[in-house]
PDB file of C-alpha atoms in Angstrom:
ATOM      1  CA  UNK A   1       0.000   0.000   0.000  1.00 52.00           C
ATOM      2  CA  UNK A   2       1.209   3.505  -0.720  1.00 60.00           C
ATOM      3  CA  UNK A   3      -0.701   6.752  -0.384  1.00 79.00           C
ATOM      4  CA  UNK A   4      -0.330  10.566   0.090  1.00 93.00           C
ATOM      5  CA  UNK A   5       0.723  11.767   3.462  1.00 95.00           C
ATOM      6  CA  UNK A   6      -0.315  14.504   5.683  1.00 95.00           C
ATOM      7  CA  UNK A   7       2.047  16.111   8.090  1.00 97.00           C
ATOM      8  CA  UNK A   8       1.146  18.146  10.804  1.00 97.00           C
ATOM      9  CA  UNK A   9       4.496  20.212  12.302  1.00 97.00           C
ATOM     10  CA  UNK A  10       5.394  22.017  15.233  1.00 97.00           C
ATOM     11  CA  UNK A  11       3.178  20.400  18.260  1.00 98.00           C
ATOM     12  CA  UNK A  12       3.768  20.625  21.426  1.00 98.00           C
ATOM     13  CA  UNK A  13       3.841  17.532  23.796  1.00 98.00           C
ATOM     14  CA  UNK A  14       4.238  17.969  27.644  1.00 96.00           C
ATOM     15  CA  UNK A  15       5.111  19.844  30.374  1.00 96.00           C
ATOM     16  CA  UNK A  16       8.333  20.962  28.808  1.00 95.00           C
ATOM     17  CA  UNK A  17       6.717  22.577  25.582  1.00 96.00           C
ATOM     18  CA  UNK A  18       8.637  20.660  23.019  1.00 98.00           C
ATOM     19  CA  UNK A  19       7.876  19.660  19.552  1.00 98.00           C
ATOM     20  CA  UNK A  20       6.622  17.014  17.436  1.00 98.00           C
ATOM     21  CA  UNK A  21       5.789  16.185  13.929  1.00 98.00           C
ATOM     22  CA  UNK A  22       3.262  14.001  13.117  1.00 98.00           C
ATOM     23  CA  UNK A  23       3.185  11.670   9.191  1.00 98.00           C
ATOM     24  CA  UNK A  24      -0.390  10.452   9.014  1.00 96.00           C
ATOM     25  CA  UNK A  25      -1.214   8.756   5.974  1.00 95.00           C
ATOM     26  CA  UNK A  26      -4.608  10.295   4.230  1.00 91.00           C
ATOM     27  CA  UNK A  27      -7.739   8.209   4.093  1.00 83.00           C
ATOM     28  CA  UNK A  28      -7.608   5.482   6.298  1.00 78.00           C
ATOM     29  CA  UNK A  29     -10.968   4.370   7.068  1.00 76.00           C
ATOM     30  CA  UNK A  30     -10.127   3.032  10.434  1.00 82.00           C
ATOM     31  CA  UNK A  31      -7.560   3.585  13.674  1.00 93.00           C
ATOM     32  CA  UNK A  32      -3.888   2.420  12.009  1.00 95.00           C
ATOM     33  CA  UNK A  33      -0.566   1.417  13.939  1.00 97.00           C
ATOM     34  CA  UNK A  34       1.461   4.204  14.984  1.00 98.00           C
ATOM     35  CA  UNK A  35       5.065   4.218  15.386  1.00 98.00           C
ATOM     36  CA  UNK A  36       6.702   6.909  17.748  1.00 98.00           C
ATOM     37  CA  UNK A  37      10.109   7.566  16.059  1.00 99.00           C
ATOM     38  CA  UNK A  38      13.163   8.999  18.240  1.00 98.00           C
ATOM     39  CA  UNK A  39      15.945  10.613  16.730  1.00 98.00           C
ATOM     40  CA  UNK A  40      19.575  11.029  18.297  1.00 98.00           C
ATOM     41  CA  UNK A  41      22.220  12.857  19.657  1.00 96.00           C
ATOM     42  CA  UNK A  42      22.067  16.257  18.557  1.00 96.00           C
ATOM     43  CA  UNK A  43      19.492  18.361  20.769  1.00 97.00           C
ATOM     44  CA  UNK A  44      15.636  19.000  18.684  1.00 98.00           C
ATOM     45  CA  UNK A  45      16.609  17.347  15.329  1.00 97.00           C
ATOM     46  CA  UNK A  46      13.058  15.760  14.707  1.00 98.00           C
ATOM     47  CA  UNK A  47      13.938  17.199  10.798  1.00 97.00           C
ATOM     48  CA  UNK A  48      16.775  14.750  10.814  1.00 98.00           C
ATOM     49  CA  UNK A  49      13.599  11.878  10.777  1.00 98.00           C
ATOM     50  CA  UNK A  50      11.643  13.898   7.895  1.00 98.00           C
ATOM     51  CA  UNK A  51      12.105  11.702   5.043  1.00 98.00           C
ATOM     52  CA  UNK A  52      11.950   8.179   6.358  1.00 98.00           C
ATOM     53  CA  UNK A  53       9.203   9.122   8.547  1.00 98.00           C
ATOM     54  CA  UNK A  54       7.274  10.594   5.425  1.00 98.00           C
ATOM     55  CA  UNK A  55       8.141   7.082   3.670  1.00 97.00           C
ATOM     56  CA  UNK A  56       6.647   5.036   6.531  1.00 97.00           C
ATOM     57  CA  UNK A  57       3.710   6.815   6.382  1.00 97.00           C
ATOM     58  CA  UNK A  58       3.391   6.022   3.048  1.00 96.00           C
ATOM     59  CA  UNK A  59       3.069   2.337   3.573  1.00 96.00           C
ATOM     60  CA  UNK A  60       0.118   2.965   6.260  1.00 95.00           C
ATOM     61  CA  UNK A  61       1.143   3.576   9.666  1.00 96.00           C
ATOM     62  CA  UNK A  62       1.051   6.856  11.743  1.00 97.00           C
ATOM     63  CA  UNK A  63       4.586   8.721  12.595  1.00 98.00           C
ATOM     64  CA  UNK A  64       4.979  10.977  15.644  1.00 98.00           C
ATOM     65  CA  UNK A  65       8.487  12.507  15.839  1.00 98.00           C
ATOM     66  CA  UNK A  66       8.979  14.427  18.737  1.00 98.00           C
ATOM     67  CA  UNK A  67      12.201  16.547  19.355  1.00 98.00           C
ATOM     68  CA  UNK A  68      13.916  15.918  22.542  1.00 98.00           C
ATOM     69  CA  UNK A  69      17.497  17.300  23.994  1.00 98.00           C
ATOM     70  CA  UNK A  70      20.275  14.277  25.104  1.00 98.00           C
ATOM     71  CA  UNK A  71      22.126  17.457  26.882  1.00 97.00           C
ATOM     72  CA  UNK A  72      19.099  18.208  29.136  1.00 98.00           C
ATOM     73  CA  UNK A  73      20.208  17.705  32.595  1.00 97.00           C
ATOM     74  CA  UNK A  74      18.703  14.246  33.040  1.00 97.00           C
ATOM     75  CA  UNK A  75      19.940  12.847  29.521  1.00 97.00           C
ATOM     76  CA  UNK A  76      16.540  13.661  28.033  1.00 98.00           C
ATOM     77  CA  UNK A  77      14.525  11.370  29.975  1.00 98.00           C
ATOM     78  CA  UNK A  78      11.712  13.608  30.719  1.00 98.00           C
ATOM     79  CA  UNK A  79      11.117  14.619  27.056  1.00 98.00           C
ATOM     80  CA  UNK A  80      10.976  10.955  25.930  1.00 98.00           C
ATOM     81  CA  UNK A  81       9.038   9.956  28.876  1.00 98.00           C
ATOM     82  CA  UNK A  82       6.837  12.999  27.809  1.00 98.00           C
ATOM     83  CA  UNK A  83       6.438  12.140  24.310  1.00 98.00           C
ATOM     84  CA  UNK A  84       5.482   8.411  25.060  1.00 98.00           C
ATOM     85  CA  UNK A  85       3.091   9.678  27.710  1.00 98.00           C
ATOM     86  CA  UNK A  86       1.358  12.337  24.657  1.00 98.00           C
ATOM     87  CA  UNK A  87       1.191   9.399  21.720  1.00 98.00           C
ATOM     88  CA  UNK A  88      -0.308   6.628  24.524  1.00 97.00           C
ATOM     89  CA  UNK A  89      -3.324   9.489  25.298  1.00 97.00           C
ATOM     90  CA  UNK A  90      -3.524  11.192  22.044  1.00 97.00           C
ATOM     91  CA  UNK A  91      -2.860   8.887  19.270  1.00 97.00           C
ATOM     92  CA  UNK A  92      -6.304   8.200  18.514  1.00 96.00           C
ATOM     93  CA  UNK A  93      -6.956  11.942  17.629  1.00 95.00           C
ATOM     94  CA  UNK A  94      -4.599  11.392  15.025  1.00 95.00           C
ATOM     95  CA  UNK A  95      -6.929   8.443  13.727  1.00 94.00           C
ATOM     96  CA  UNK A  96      -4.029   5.573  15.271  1.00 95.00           C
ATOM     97  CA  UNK A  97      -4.372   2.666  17.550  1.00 95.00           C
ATOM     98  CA  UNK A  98      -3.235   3.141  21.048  1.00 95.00           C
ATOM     99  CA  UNK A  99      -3.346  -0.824  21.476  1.00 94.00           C
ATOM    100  CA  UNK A 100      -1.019  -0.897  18.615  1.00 96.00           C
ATOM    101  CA  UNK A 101       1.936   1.631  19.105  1.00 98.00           C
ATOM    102  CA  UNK A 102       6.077   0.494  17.894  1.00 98.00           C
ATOM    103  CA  UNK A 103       8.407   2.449  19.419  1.00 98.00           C
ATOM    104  CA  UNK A 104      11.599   3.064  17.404  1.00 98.00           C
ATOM    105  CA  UNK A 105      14.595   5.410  17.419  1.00 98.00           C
ATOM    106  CA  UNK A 106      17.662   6.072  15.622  1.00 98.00           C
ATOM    107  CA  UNK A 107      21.104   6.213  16.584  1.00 98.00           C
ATOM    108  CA  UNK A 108      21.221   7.512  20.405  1.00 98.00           C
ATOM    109  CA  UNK A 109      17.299   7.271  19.926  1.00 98.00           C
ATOM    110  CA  UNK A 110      17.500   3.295  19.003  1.00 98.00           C
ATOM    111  CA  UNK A 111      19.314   2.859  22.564  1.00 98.00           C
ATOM    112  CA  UNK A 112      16.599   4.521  24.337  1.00 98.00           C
ATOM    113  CA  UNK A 113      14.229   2.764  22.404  1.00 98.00           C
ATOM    114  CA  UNK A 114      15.368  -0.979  22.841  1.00 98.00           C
ATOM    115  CA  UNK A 115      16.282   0.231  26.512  1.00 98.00           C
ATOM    116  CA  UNK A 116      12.475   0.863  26.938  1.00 98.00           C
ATOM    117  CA  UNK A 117      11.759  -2.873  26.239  1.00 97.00           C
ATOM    118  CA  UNK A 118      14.558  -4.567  28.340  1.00 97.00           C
ATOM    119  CA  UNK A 119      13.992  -2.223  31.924  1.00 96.00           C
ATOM    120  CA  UNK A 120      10.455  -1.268  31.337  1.00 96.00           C
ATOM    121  CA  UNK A 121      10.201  -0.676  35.242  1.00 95.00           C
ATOM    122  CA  UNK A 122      12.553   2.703  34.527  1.00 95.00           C
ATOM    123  CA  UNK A 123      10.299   3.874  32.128  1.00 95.00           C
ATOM    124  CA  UNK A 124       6.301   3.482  34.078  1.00 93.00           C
ATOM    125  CA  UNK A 125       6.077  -0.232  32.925  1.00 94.00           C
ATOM    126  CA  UNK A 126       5.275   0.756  29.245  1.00 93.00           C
ATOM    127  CA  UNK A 127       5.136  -2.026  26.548  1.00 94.00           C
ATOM    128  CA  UNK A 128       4.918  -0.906  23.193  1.00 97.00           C
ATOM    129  CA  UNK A 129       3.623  -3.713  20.605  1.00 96.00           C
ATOM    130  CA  UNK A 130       7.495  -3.833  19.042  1.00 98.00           C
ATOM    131  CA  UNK A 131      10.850  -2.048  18.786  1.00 98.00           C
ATOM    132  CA  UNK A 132      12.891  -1.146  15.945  1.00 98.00           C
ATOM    133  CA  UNK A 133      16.642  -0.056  16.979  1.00 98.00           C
ATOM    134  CA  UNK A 134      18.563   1.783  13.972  1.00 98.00           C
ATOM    135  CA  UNK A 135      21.664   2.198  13.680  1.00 98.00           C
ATOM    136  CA  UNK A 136      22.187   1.878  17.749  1.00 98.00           C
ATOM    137  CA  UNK A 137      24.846   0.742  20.087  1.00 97.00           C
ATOM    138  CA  UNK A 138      23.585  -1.269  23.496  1.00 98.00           C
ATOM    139  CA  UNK A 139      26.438  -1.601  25.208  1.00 96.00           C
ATOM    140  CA  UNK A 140      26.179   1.513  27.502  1.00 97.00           C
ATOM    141  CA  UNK A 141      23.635   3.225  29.470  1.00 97.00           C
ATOM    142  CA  UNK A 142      19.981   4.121  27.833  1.00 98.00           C
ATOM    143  CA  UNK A 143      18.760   7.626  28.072  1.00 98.00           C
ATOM    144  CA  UNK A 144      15.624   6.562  28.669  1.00 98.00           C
ATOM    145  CA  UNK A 145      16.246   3.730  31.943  1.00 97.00           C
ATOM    146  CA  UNK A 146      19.887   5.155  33.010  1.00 97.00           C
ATOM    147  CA  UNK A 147      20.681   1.340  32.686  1.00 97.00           C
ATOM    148  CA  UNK A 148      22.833  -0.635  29.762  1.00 98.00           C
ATOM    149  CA  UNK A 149      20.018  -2.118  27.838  1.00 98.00           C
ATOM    150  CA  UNK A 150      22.560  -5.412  27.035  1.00 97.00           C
ATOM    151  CA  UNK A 151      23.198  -5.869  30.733  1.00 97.00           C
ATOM    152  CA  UNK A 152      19.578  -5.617  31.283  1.00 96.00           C
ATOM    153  CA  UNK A 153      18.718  -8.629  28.761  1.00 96.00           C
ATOM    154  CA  UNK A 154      21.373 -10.954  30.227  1.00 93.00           C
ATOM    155  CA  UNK A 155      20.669 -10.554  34.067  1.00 92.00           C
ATOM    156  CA  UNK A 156      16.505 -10.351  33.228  1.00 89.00           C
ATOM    157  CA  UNK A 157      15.504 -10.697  30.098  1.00 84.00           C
ATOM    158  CA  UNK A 158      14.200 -14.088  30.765  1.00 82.00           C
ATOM    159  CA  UNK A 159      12.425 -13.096  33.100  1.00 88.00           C
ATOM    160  CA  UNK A 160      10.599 -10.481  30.901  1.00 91.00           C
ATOM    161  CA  UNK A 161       7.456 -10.964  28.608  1.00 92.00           C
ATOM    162  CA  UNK A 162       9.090 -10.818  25.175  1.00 96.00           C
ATOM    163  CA  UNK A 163       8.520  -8.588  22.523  1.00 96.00           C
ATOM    164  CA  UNK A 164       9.733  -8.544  18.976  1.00 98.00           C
ATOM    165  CA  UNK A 165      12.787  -6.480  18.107  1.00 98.00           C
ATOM    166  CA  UNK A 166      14.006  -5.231  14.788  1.00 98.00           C
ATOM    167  CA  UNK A 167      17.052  -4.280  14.237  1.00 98.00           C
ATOM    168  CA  UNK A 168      18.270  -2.625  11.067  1.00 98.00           C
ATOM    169  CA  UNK A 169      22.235  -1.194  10.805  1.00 98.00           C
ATOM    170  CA  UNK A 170      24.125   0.271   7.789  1.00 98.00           C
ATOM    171  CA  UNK A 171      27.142  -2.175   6.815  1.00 98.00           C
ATOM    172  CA  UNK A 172      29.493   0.967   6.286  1.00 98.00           C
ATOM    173  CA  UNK A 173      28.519   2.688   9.639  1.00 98.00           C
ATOM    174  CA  UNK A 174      31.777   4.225  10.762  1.00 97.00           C
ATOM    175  CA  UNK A 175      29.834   6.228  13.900  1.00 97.00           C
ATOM    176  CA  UNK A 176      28.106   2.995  15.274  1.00 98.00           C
ATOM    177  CA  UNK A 177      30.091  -0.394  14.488  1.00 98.00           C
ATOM    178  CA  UNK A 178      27.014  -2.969  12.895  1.00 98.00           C
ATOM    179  CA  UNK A 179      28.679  -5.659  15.512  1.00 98.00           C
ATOM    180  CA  UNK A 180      26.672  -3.944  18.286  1.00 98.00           C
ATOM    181  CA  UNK A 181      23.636  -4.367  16.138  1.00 98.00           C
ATOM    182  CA  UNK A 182      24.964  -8.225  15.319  1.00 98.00           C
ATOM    183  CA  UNK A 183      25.523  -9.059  19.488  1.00 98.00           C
ATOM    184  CA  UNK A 184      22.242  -7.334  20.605  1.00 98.00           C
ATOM    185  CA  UNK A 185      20.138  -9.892  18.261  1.00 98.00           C
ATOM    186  CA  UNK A 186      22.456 -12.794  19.075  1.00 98.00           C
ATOM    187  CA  UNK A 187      21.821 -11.887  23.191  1.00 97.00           C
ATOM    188  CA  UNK A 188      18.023 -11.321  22.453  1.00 97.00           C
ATOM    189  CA  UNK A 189      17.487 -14.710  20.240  1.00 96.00           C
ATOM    190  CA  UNK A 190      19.796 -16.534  23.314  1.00 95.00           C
ATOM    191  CA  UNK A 191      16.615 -15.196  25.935  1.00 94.00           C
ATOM    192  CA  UNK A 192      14.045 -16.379  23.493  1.00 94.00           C
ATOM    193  CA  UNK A 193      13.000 -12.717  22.093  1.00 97.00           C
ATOM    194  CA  UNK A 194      11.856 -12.766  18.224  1.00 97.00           C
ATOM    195  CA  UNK A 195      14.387 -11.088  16.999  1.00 98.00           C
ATOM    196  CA  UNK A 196      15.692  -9.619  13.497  1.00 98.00           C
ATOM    197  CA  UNK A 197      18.638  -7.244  11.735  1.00 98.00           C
ATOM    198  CA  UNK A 198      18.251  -5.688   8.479  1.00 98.00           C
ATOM    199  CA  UNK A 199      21.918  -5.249   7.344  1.00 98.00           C
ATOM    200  CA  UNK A 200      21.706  -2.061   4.849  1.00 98.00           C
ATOM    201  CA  UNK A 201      24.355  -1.140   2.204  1.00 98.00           C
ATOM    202  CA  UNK A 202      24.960   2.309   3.622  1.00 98.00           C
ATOM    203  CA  UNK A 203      26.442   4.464   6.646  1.00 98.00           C
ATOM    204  CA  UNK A 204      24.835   5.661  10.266  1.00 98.00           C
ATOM    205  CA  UNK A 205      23.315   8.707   8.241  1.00 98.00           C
ATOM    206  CA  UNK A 206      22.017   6.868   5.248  1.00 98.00           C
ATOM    207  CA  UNK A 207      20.214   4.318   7.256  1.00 98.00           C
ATOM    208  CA  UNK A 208      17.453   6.842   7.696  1.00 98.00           C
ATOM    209  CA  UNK A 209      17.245   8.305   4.001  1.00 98.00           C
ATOM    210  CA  UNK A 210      20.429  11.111   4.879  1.00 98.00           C
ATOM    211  CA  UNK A 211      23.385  12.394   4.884  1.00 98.00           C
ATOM    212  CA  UNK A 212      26.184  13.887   6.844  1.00 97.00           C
ATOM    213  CA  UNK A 213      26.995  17.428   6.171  1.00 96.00           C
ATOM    214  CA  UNK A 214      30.563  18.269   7.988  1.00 95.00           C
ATOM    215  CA  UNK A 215      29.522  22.513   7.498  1.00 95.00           C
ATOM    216  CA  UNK A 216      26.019  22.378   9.092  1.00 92.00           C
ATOM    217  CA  UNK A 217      27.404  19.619  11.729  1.00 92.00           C
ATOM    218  CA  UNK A 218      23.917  17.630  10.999  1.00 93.00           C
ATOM    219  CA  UNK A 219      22.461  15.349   8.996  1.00 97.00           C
ATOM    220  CA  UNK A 220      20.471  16.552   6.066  1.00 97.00           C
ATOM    221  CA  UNK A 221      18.019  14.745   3.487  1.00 97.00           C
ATOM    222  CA  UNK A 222      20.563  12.416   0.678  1.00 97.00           C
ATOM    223  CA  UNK A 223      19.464  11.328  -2.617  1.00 96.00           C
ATOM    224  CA  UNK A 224      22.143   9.062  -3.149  1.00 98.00           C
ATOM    225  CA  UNK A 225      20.792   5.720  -4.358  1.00 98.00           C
ATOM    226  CA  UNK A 226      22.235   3.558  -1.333  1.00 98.00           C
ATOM    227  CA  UNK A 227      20.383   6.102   1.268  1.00 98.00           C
ATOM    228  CA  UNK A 228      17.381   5.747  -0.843  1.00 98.00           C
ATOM    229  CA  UNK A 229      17.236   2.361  -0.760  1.00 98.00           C
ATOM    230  CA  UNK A 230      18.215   1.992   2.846  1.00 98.00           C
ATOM    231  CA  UNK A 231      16.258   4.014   4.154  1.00 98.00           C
ATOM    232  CA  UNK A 232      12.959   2.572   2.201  1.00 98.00           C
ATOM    233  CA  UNK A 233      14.176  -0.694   3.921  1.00 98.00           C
ATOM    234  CA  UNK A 234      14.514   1.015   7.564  1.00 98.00           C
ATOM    235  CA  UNK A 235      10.756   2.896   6.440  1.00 98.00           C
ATOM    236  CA  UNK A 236       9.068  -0.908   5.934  1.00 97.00           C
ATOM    237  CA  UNK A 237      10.608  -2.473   9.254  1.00 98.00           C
ATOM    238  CA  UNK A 238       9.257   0.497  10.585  1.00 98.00           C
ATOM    239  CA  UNK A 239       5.539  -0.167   9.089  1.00 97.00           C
ATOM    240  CA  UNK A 240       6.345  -4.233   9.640  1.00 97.00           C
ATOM    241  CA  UNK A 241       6.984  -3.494  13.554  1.00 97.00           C
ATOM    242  CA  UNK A 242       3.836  -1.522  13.632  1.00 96.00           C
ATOM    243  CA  UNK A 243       1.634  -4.082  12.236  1.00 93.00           C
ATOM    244  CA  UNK A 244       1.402  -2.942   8.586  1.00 87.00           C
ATOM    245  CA  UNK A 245       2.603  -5.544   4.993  1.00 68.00           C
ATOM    246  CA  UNK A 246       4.944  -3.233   3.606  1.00 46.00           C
ATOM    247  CA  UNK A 247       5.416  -3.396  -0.212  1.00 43.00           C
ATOM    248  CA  UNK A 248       9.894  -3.100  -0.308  1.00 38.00           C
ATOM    249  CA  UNK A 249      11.240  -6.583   0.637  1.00 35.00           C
ATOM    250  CA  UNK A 250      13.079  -6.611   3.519  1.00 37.00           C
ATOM    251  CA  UNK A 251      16.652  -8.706   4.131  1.00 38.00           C
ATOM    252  CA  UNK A 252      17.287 -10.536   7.558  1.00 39.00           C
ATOM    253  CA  UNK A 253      20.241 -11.996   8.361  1.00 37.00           C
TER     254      UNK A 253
END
């Protein structure tokens, strides 16, 4: 399925007045999956998530990018905490699903994300229906628990009611090494979690439709042909963790 999107921009979400972005995909005749989308380290770069947010929408499911600021005092905690909170109670004005919400993040986001699903008691016990992790590394403390989302798996995850992960990583990611990607779903297949990586032809920015741009220190919208594919692969796992067939094929290895 594809079909026109319509974007509503600059919303505010919280207690702490920041923004979001929301990619709703026109004529739906009924509540669709939603995905909330994180994006990474640099502070209120929801713009960064523009174009593979747009392309998810396109295959049927609901987008809600909210900025947030990793240098806030508590790591950005209460902004993602905040935006969860906002999409739980007000996704259904949007014409989504609150029973059927992925939660998903990119880079820095994609730790906080998957760190969500492995200490949900750090984060008020929420279980999205899925997480996708792009382009993230698990091997040190989540944003969103304080915790090591790895450490968390191996001392609990068994002990946890599983939910599917997806994974997707660029092969030529210089900023975030695909291993961590590669050890996560080993560790999360080892605890009995359904668990998959897309491995993508591309780098940490192209992952997600971009590219790096040393002179405005940010990431900025690529139309190189390995961004465009990649990040039409990262935009179906996004619509296939929310509950939608996507139409590109994706690879699992």
């Amino acid at each position: 399925m594809t079909t026109e999107v319509v974007v509503k921009t600059g919303l505010r979400y919280g207690a702490s007045g920041k923004l979001l972005d929301v990619y709703q995909p026109a004529g739906a005749s009924g509540p669709v999956p939603a995905v909330l989308l994180w994006h990474g380290r640099g502070p209120d770069e929801r713009d960064v998530l523009a174009l593979v947010a747009r392309a998810a929408a396109k295959l049927g499911v609901i987008v809600l990018v909210p900025d947030w600021r990793p240098d806030a005092p508590d790591g950005g905690r209460t902004h993602l905490r905040e935006s969860a909170v906002f999409v739980r109670q007000n996704v259904s004005d949007f014409g989504g699903d609150p029973e059927r919400i992925a939660l998903a993040g990119w880079s820095l986001g994609g730790k906080a994300a998957v760190g969500v699903a492995l200490n949900p008691a750090a984060f008020g016990d929420w279980r999205p229906q899925a997480i996708v992790g792009i382009a993230g590394s698990y091997a040190s403390a989540a944003p969103t628990t304080g915790t090591v989302p790895i450490d968390d798996l191996r001392r609990g995850g068994s002990l946890l009611p599983p939910i599917p992960v997806w994974l997707v990583h660029g092969t030529a990611d210089s900023v975030v090494d695909i291993e961590r990607s590669r050890e996560l779903r080993s560790a999360l297949m080892e605890q009995g979690w359904p668990a998959s990586l897309n491995e993508v032809a591309t780098d940490h920015a192209g992952v997600i439709m971009t590219e790096f741009v040393p002179e405005y220190h940010r990431c900025l919208p690529s139309t190189a042909a390995h961004a465009v594919e990649a990040g039409s692969r990262t935009a179906d796992v996004l619509a296939r963790a929310a509950g939608i067939t996507a139409q590109h094929s994706s690879r699992r290895s």
